[in-house]
Coordinates of C-alpha atoms and ligand atoms in Angstrom, one line a residue:
M1022 CA -8.1 -27.1 -5.0
T1023 CA -10.4 -24.2 -5.3
Q1024 CA -8.8 -20.8 -5.8
K1025 CA -8.6 -18.3 -3.0
P1026 CA -11.5 -15.8 -3.1
F1027 CA -9.2 -12.7 -3.6
L1028 CA -7.4 -14.4 -6.6
Q1029 CA -10.7 -15.6 -8.0
A1030 CA -12.1 -12.1 -8.0
L1031 CA -9.3 -11.0 -10.4
T1032 CA -10.4 -13.4 -13.1
E1033 CA -14.2 -13.3 -12.7
K1034 CA -16.6 -10.8 -11.2
Q1035 CA -18.0 -12.1 -7.9
A1036 CA -21.4 -11.6 -6.3
R1037 CA -19.6 -10.3 -3.3
P1038 CA -16.2 -8.6 -3.5
P1039 CA -13.2 -9.8 -1.4
I1040 CA -12.2 -7.3 1.2
W1041 CA -8.9 -6.2 2.9
L1042 CA -7.9 -2.8 4.3
M1043 CA -4.8 -0.7 3.8
R1044 CA -3.0 -0.5 7.2
Q1045 CA -5.1 -3.3 8.5
A1046 CA -2.4 -4.1 11.0
G1047 CA -1.8 -1.1 13.3
R1048 CA -2.5 1.0 16.3
Y1049 CA -6.3 0.7 16.2
L1050 CA -5.8 -2.8 17.5
P1051 CA -4.9 -3.2 21.2
E1052 CA -3.1 -6.5 20.3
Y1053 CA -0.9 -4.5 17.9
R1054 CA 0.0 -1.9 20.5
A1055 CA 1.0 -4.6 22.9
V1056 CA 3.4 -6.3 20.5
R1057 CA 4.9 -3.0 19.4
A1058 CA 5.6 -2.1 23.0
D1059 CA 7.3 -5.5 23.5
A1060 CA 9.4 -5.0 20.3
G1061 CA 10.7 -1.7 21.5
G1062 CA 9.4 0.4 18.6
F1063 CA 8.0 0.4 15.1
L1064 CA 11.3 -0.3 13.3
D1065 CA 12.3 -3.0 15.7
L1066 CA 8.9 -4.6 14.8
C1067 CA 9.5 -4.3 11.1
Y1068 CA 12.9 -6.1 11.3
N1069 CA 11.7 -8.8 13.7
P1070 CA 10.3 -11.6 11.4
K1071 CA 8.5 -13.4 14.2
L1072 CA 6.8 -10.3 15.6
A1073 CA 6.1 -8.8 12.1
E1074 CA 4.5 -12.1 11.2
E1075 CA 2.4 -12.0 14.4
V1076 CA 1.1 -8.4 13.8
T1077 CA 0.4 -9.3 10.1
L1078 CA -1.8 -12.2 11.3
Q1079 CA -3.7 -10.2 14.0
P1080 CA -6.3 -8.6 11.7
I1081 CA -6.7 -11.9 9.8
R1082 CA -7.6 -13.7 13.1
R1083 CA -9.9 -11.0 14.2
F1084 CA -11.8 -10.2 10.9
G1085 CA -10.9 -12.9 8.4
F1086 CA -9.9 -10.5 5.7
D1087 CA -9.5 -12.1 2.2
A1088 CA -6.0 -10.7 1.9
S1089 CA -3.1 -10.1 4.3
I1090 CA -0.5 -7.4 3.7
L1091 CA 3.0 -7.9 4.8
F1092 CA 3.9 -5.8 7.8
A1093 CA 6.8 -3.4 6.9
D1094 CA 7.1 0.2 5.7
I1095 CA 7.9 2.0 2.5
L1096 CA 10.8 3.8 4.1
L1097 CA 12.8 0.6 4.8
I1098 CA 14.3 0.9 1.2
P1099 CA 16.0 4.3 1.9
E1100 CA 17.4 2.8 5.1
A1101 CA 18.7 -0.2 3.1
L1102 CA 20.3 2.2 0.6
G1103 CA 22.3 3.7 3.5
Q1104 CA 20.1 6.7 4.6
K1105 CA 19.6 7.1 8.3
L1106 CA 16.0 6.4 9.3
W1107 CA 14.3 6.7 12.7
F1108 CA 10.7 7.2 14.0
E1109 CA 9.9 10.1 16.3
T1110 CA 7.3 8.9 18.8
G1111 CA 3.9 10.5 18.2
E1112 CA 5.1 12.2 15.0
G1113 CA 6.4 9.9 12.3
P1114 CA 9.3 8.9 10.2
R1115 CA 12.5 11.0 9.9
L1116 CA 15.4 10.6 7.5
E1117 CA 18.6 12.5 7.2
P1118 CA 17.7 14.7 4.1
I1119 CA 19.6 14.1 0.9
N1120 CA 19.7 15.9 -2.5
S1121 CA 21.4 13.4 -4.7
A1122 CA 22.2 9.7 -4.8
A1123 CA 25.8 10.3 -3.6
G1124 CA 26.4 8.1 -0.5
L1125 CA 23.6 5.7 -1.3
Q1126 CA 24.3 2.2 -2.6
L1127 CA 22.5 -0.9 -3.8
G1128 CA 25.1 -3.3 -2.4
G1129 CA 23.6 -3.7 1.1
V1130 CA 19.9 -3.7 0.1
K1131 CA 19.5 -7.5 0.0
S1132 CA 21.1 -8.2 3.4
H1133 CA 19.4 -5.2 5.1
L1134 CA 15.9 -6.4 4.0
A1135 CA 16.5 -10.1 4.5
P1136 CA 14.4 -10.1 7.8
V1137 CA 11.4 -8.6 5.9
I1138 CA 11.8 -11.4 3.2
E1139 CA 11.9 -13.9 6.1
T1140 CA 8.6 -12.5 7.4
V1141 CA 7.1 -13.1 3.9
S1142 CA 8.3 -16.7 4.0
R1143 CA 6.9 -17.3 7.4
L1144 CA 3.5 -15.9 6.4
S1145 CA 3.4 -18.0 3.3
V1146 CA 3.3 -21.0 5.7
S1147 CA 1.2 -19.6 8.5
L1148 CA -1.6 -17.8 6.7
P1149 CA -5.0 -19.6 6.4
S1150 CA -5.2 -21.4 3.0
E1151 CA -7.9 -19.1 1.8
T1152 CA -6.0 -15.8 2.5
T1153 CA -4.0 -14.1 -0.2
L1154 CA -0.6 -12.6 0.7
I1155 CA 0.1 -9.1 -0.6
G1156 CA 3.7 -7.8 -0.7
F1157 CA 4.4 -4.1 -1.3
A1158 CA 6.8 -1.2 -1.8
G1159 CA 6.5 2.6 -2.1
A1160 CA 6.5 4.0 -5.6
P1161 CA 9.7 6.0 -6.2
W1162 CA 8.3 9.6 -6.2
T1163 CA 6.6 9.0 -2.9
V1164 CA 9.6 7.4 -1.3
A1165 CA 12.0 10.1 -2.7
S1166 CA 9.8 12.8 -1.3
Y1167 CA 10.6 11.6 2.2
M1168 CA 14.3 11.1 1.3
V1169 CA 14.7 14.6 0.1
A1170 CA 12.6 16.4 2.8
G1171 CA 13.7 14.0 5.6
R1172 CA 10.1 13.8 6.7
G1173 CA 6.5 13.9 5.6
T1174 CA 5.6 17.3 4.0
P1175 CA 2.1 18.6 3.1
D1176 CA 3.0 19.4 -0.5
Q1177 CA 6.3 17.7 -1.1
A1178 CA 7.9 21.1 -1.8
P1179 CA 11.5 20.0 -1.2
A1180 CA 11.4 17.1 -3.6
R1181 CA 9.6 19.2 -6.2
L1182 CA 12.2 21.9 -5.9
L1183 CA 15.0 19.4 -6.4
A1184 CA 13.3 17.8 -9.3
D1185 CA 12.8 21.2 -11.0
T1186 CA 16.1 22.7 -10.3
R1187 CA 18.5 19.7 -10.4
P1188 CA 16.6 17.1 -12.4
Q1189 CA 19.7 14.9 -12.9
D1190 CA 20.4 14.6 -9.2
F1191 CA 16.8 13.8 -8.6
Q1192 CA 16.8 11.3 -11.4
S1193 CA 19.8 9.5 -9.8
I1194 CA 17.7 9.0 -6.7
I1195 CA 14.7 7.7 -8.6
D1196 CA 16.9 5.4 -10.7
L1197 CA 18.4 3.8 -7.6
L1198 CA 14.9 3.4 -6.1
V1199 CA 13.6 1.7 -9.3
E1200 CA 16.4 -0.9 -9.2
A1201 CA 16.2 -1.5 -5.4
T1202 CA 12.4 -1.9 -5.6
I1203 CA 12.6 -4.4 -8.5
D1204 CA 15.0 -6.5 -6.4
Y1205 CA 13.0 -6.2 -3.2
L1206 CA 9.6 -7.0 -4.8
A1207 CA 11.0 -9.9 -6.8
A1208 CA 12.4 -11.3 -3.5
Q1209 CA 9.0 -10.9 -1.9
V1210 CA 7.4 -12.9 -4.7
D1211 CA 10.1 -15.6 -4.4
A1212 CA 9.3 -15.9 -0.7
G1213 CA 5.6 -16.3 -1.3
A1214 CA 3.9 -12.9 -2.0
E1215 CA 1.0 -13.6 -4.4
V1216 CA 0.1 -10.0 -5.3
L1217 CA 2.1 -6.7 -5.1
Q1218 CA 1.0 -3.2 -4.4
L1219 CA 2.9 0.0 -5.2
F1220 CA 1.9 2.8 -2.9
E1221 CA 2.1 6.2 -4.6
S1222 CA 0.6 8.2 -1.8
W1223 CA 1.8 11.6 -3.0
A1224 CA 0.9 11.3 -6.7
G1225 CA -1.4 14.3 -6.2
S1226 CA 1.5 16.8 -5.9
L1227 CA 2.6 16.4 -9.5
S1228 CA 0.8 17.0 -12.8
G1229 CA 1.6 17.1 -16.5
A1230 CA 5.1 16.3 -17.6
A1231 CA 6.4 16.1 -14.0
F1232 CA 3.8 13.5 -13.2
E1233 CA 4.8 11.5 -16.3
R1234 CA 8.5 11.6 -15.5
W1235 CA 8.5 11.1 -11.7
C1236 CA 5.3 9.1 -11.0
L1237 CA 4.3 7.2 -14.2
A1238 CA 7.7 6.4 -15.8
P1239 CA 9.3 4.9 -12.6
V1240 CA 6.2 2.8 -11.8
A1241 CA 6.2 1.5 -15.4
A1242 CA 9.9 0.7 -15.2
I1243 CA 9.4 -1.3 -12.0
I1244 CA 6.6 -3.3 -13.5
S1245 CA 8.4 -4.0 -16.7
G1246 CA 11.5 -4.8 -14.8
L1247 CA 9.6 -7.4 -12.7
R1248 CA 8.0 -8.9 -15.8
A1249 CA 11.5 -9.1 -17.5
R1250 CA 12.6 -11.1 -14.4
G1251 CA 9.7 -13.6 -14.9
V1252 CA 7.5 -12.2 -12.1
T1253 CA 3.9 -12.8 -13.2
V1254 CA 1.9 -11.9 -10.1
P1255 CA -0.9 -9.3 -10.4
I1256 CA 0.2 -5.7 -9.4
I1257 CA -1.9 -3.1 -7.7
G1258 CA -1.2 0.5 -8.7
F1259 CA -2.3 3.2 -6.1
P1260 CA -1.7 6.7 -7.5
R1261 CA -3.5 8.5 -4.7
A1262 CA -5.2 11.7 -5.7
A1263 CA -3.5 11.7 -9.1
D1264 CA -4.5 14.3 -11.6
C1265 CA -4.3 12.0 -14.6
D1266 CA -6.3 9.9 -16.9
M1267 CA -6.7 6.6 -15.0
A1268 CA -7.1 4.5 -18.2
D1269 CA -3.8 6.0 -19.4
Y1270 CA -2.1 5.3 -16.1
V1271 CA -3.1 1.7 -16.1
A1272 CA -2.2 1.2 -19.8
R1273 CA 1.2 2.8 -19.5
T1274 CA 2.3 1.4 -16.1
G1275 CA 1.0 -2.1 -16.8
C1276 CA -0.8 -2.6 -13.5
Q1277 CA -3.7 -5.1 -13.4
I1278 CA -5.5 -3.6 -10.4
L1279 CA -6.1 0.1 -9.8
G1280 CA -6.5 1.3 -6.2
L1281 CA -8.8 4.2 -5.9
D1282 CA -8.5 6.9 -3.3
T1283 CA -11.4 8.4 -1.3
G1284 CA -11.9 11.3 -3.7
A1285 CA -12.0 9.2 -6.9
D1286 CA -15.0 9.6 -9.3
R1287 CA -16.2 5.9 -9.1
K1288 CA -18.9 6.1 -11.7
A1289 CA -16.6 7.7 -14.3
I1290 CA -13.7 5.3 -13.6
A1291 CA -16.0 2.3 -13.6
Q1292 CA -17.3 3.3 -17.0
S1293 CA -14.0 4.4 -18.6
L1294 CA -11.6 1.7 -17.7
P1295 CA -11.2 -1.5 -19.7
S1296 CA -13.2 -4.3 -18.2
D1297 CA -10.1 -6.6 -17.6
I1298 CA -8.8 -4.0 -15.1
V1299 CA -9.8 -4.8 -11.5
L1300 CA -10.8 -1.8 -9.3
Q1301 CA -10.0 -1.6 -5.6
G1302 CA -11.3 0.9 -3.0
N1303 CA -12.5 3.4 -1.8
L1304 CA -14.4 3.9 1.4
D1305 CA -13.4 7.0 3.3
P1306 CA -11.4 6.0 6.4
Q1307 CA -13.2 8.7 8.4
V1308 CA -16.6 7.2 7.6
L1309 CA -15.3 3.9 9.1
V1310 CA -14.4 5.8 12.3
R1311 CA -17.9 7.3 12.5
G1312 CA -19.8 4.1 11.6
G1313 CA -23.6 4.0 11.7
D1314 CA -26.0 4.9 8.9
E1315 CA -23.4 6.8 7.0
L1316 CA -21.2 3.7 6.9
R1317 CA -24.0 1.6 5.5
R1318 CA -24.9 4.2 2.9
D1319 CA -21.4 4.6 1.6
I1320 CA -20.8 0.8 1.5
A1321 CA -24.1 0.4 -0.5
S1322 CA -23.0 3.2 -2.9
I1323 CA -19.6 1.7 -3.5
M1324 CA -21.1 -1.8 -4.1
E1325 CA -23.6 -0.2 -6.5
D1326 CA -21.1 1.9 -8.5
F1327 CA -18.8 -1.2 -9.0
S1328 CA -21.6 -3.7 -9.5
A1329 CA -20.7 -4.3 -13.1
R1330 CA -16.9 -4.6 -12.5
K1331 CA -14.3 -7.0 -11.1
F1332 CA -13.8 -5.3 -7.7
I1333 CA -11.9 -5.6 -4.4
F1334 CA -13.4 -3.7 -1.4
N1335 CA -10.9 -1.5 0.5
L1336 CA -10.6 1.9 2.0
G1337 CA -9.5 5.0 -0.1
H1338 CA -6.4 5.4 2.2
G1339 CA -5.0 3.7 5.3
I1340 CA -7.2 2.9 8.3
V1341 CA -6.6 5.5 11.1
P1342 CA -5.7 4.8 14.7
Q1343 CA -9.0 6.2 16.0
T1344 CA -11.0 3.5 14.2
P1345 CA -13.2 1.3 16.5
P1346 CA -12.4 -2.4 15.8
A1347 CA -16.2 -3.1 16.1
H1348 CA -16.8 -0.9 13.0
V1349 CA -14.3 -2.9 11.0
A1350 CA -16.1 -6.1 12.0
E1351 CA -19.4 -4.6 10.9
L1352 CA -17.9 -3.4 7.6
V1353 CA -16.7 -7.0 6.8
A1354 CA -20.1 -8.5 7.7
L1355 CA -22.0 -5.9 5.6
V1356 CA -19.7 -6.4 2.5
R1357 CA -20.0 -10.2 2.9
G1358 CA -23.8 -10.0 3.2
E1359 CA -23.7 -11.6 6.6
K1360 CA -25.6 -8.5 7.8
D1361 CA -28.1 -6.6 5.7
L1362 CA -27.2 -3.2 4.4
Ligands
CP3_1070 O1 -1.0 -1.8 5.5 C1 -0.4 -2.5 6.4 O2 -1.0 -2.9 7.4 C2 1.0 -2.9 6.1 C3 2.1 -2.1 6.7 C4 2.3 -0.7 6.2 C5 2.7 0.3 7.1 N1 3.0 1.4 6.3 C6 2.9 0.2 8.5 C7 3.0 1.4 9.4 C8 2.2 -0.1 4.9 C9 1.8 -0.8 3.6 C10 2.7 1.2 5.0 C11 2.9 2.1 3.9 C12 3.4 3.5 4.1 N2 4.3 3.9 5.0 C13 3.0 4.6 3.3 C14 2.1 4.5 2.1 C15 0.7 4.4 2.4 C16 0.1 5.6 3.1 O3 -0.4 5.5 4.2 O4 0.1 6.7 2.4 C17 3.7 5.7 3.7 C18 3.6 7.1 3.2 C19 4.5 5.3 4.8 C20 5.5 6.1 5.7 C21 5.0 6.2 7.0 N3 5.0 5.1 7.9 C22 4.4 7.3 7.7 C23 4.3 8.6 7.1 C24 4.2 6.9 9.0 C25 3.7 7.8 10.1 C26 2.2 8.0 10.0 C27 1.5 7.0 10.9 O5 0.5 6.5 10.5 O6 2.0 6.9 12.1 C28 4.5 5.5 9.1 C29 4.3 4.7 10.3 C30 3.6 3.4 10.2 N4 3.7 2.5 9.1 C31 2.8 2.8 11.2 C32 2.4 1.5 10.7 C33 1.6 0.5 11.4 C34 2.5 3.3 12.5 C35 3.7 3.1 13.3 C36 3.4 2.9 14.8 O7 3.1 1.8 15.2 O8 3.5 3.9 15.5

């Protein structure tokens, strides 16, 4: 059996990189909006294995991406730990704010997330044989920043304040997240996930010793915990906008693939990282919205900057709802060389 193109690209540089997009299932697709309306809401969709499977498959049917990412959300773990979670229509996620791990518990995590694991099992059967299945979780700092603030915040000030003034209470939240995340990701792999991604969307709000303690150390603990359990799948680290040495991040966390955000210095990273590390990224999601010559130029520039590396084509952050699906189809054709750049 020949290997799937995505997995092949992890061991050997390819003439054309595999491609998938963060948030490839979502509101930019009319078929997603229809299923979400039927489900009753975003969380109902996440916990309904049949419908979550369906929306995961939608972008694969439409565009034939090389990888499929499980449909779920990074904030399901706080809910599984006992924190109240809801989505405000047109705004985003809300949690009842906390400032310590008191009241949270690991005991119910497995049963609460069982429907998500069932979605993974279903996908491992229904995906086309050439498509790689990616499981995921949020990295602890990013998830904790929502748990403490109760919502998304521009600079994660509430979590930073708690981490600075009551580090032990903040550590208790992080420790619980590390444990729950190891269990959850190991279960995803048992159910058929072939690669894992850890989303550290808010890495950019910490630096120095705080970055090391709250971003780097928990991600390293999750990866070493998974390895200690015998989980061998490749892991994608995505420390978005992190103010750190990327070679150091990769070496100390133990991730095999490094997701680069839109602002990353591609040339410097391509030159400084060890050649066994696979790079992923980093087209600007807004350029995909605009399309046209700018899109072609940026694709060409990314392909050129990573031409000497093992590489996976992706965006630098999630696709946005305003994205015309036709631009996504064009992106895939251009990256695959089915259309000339
Ligand atoms: O990539 C995928 O297609 C897989 C599914 C996925 C979702 N969220 C679905 C989703 C993944 C991997 C995530 C990760 C996630 N969730 C992150 C990390 C990545 C990032 O974007 O920074 C974060 C911070 C969250 C938390 C979250 N979920 C926020 C802040 C929001 C509101 C913003 C928004 O885009 O609406 C969500 C909602 C969400 N998660 C949607 C989807 C498809 C939109 C919900 C809807 O249908 O209205």
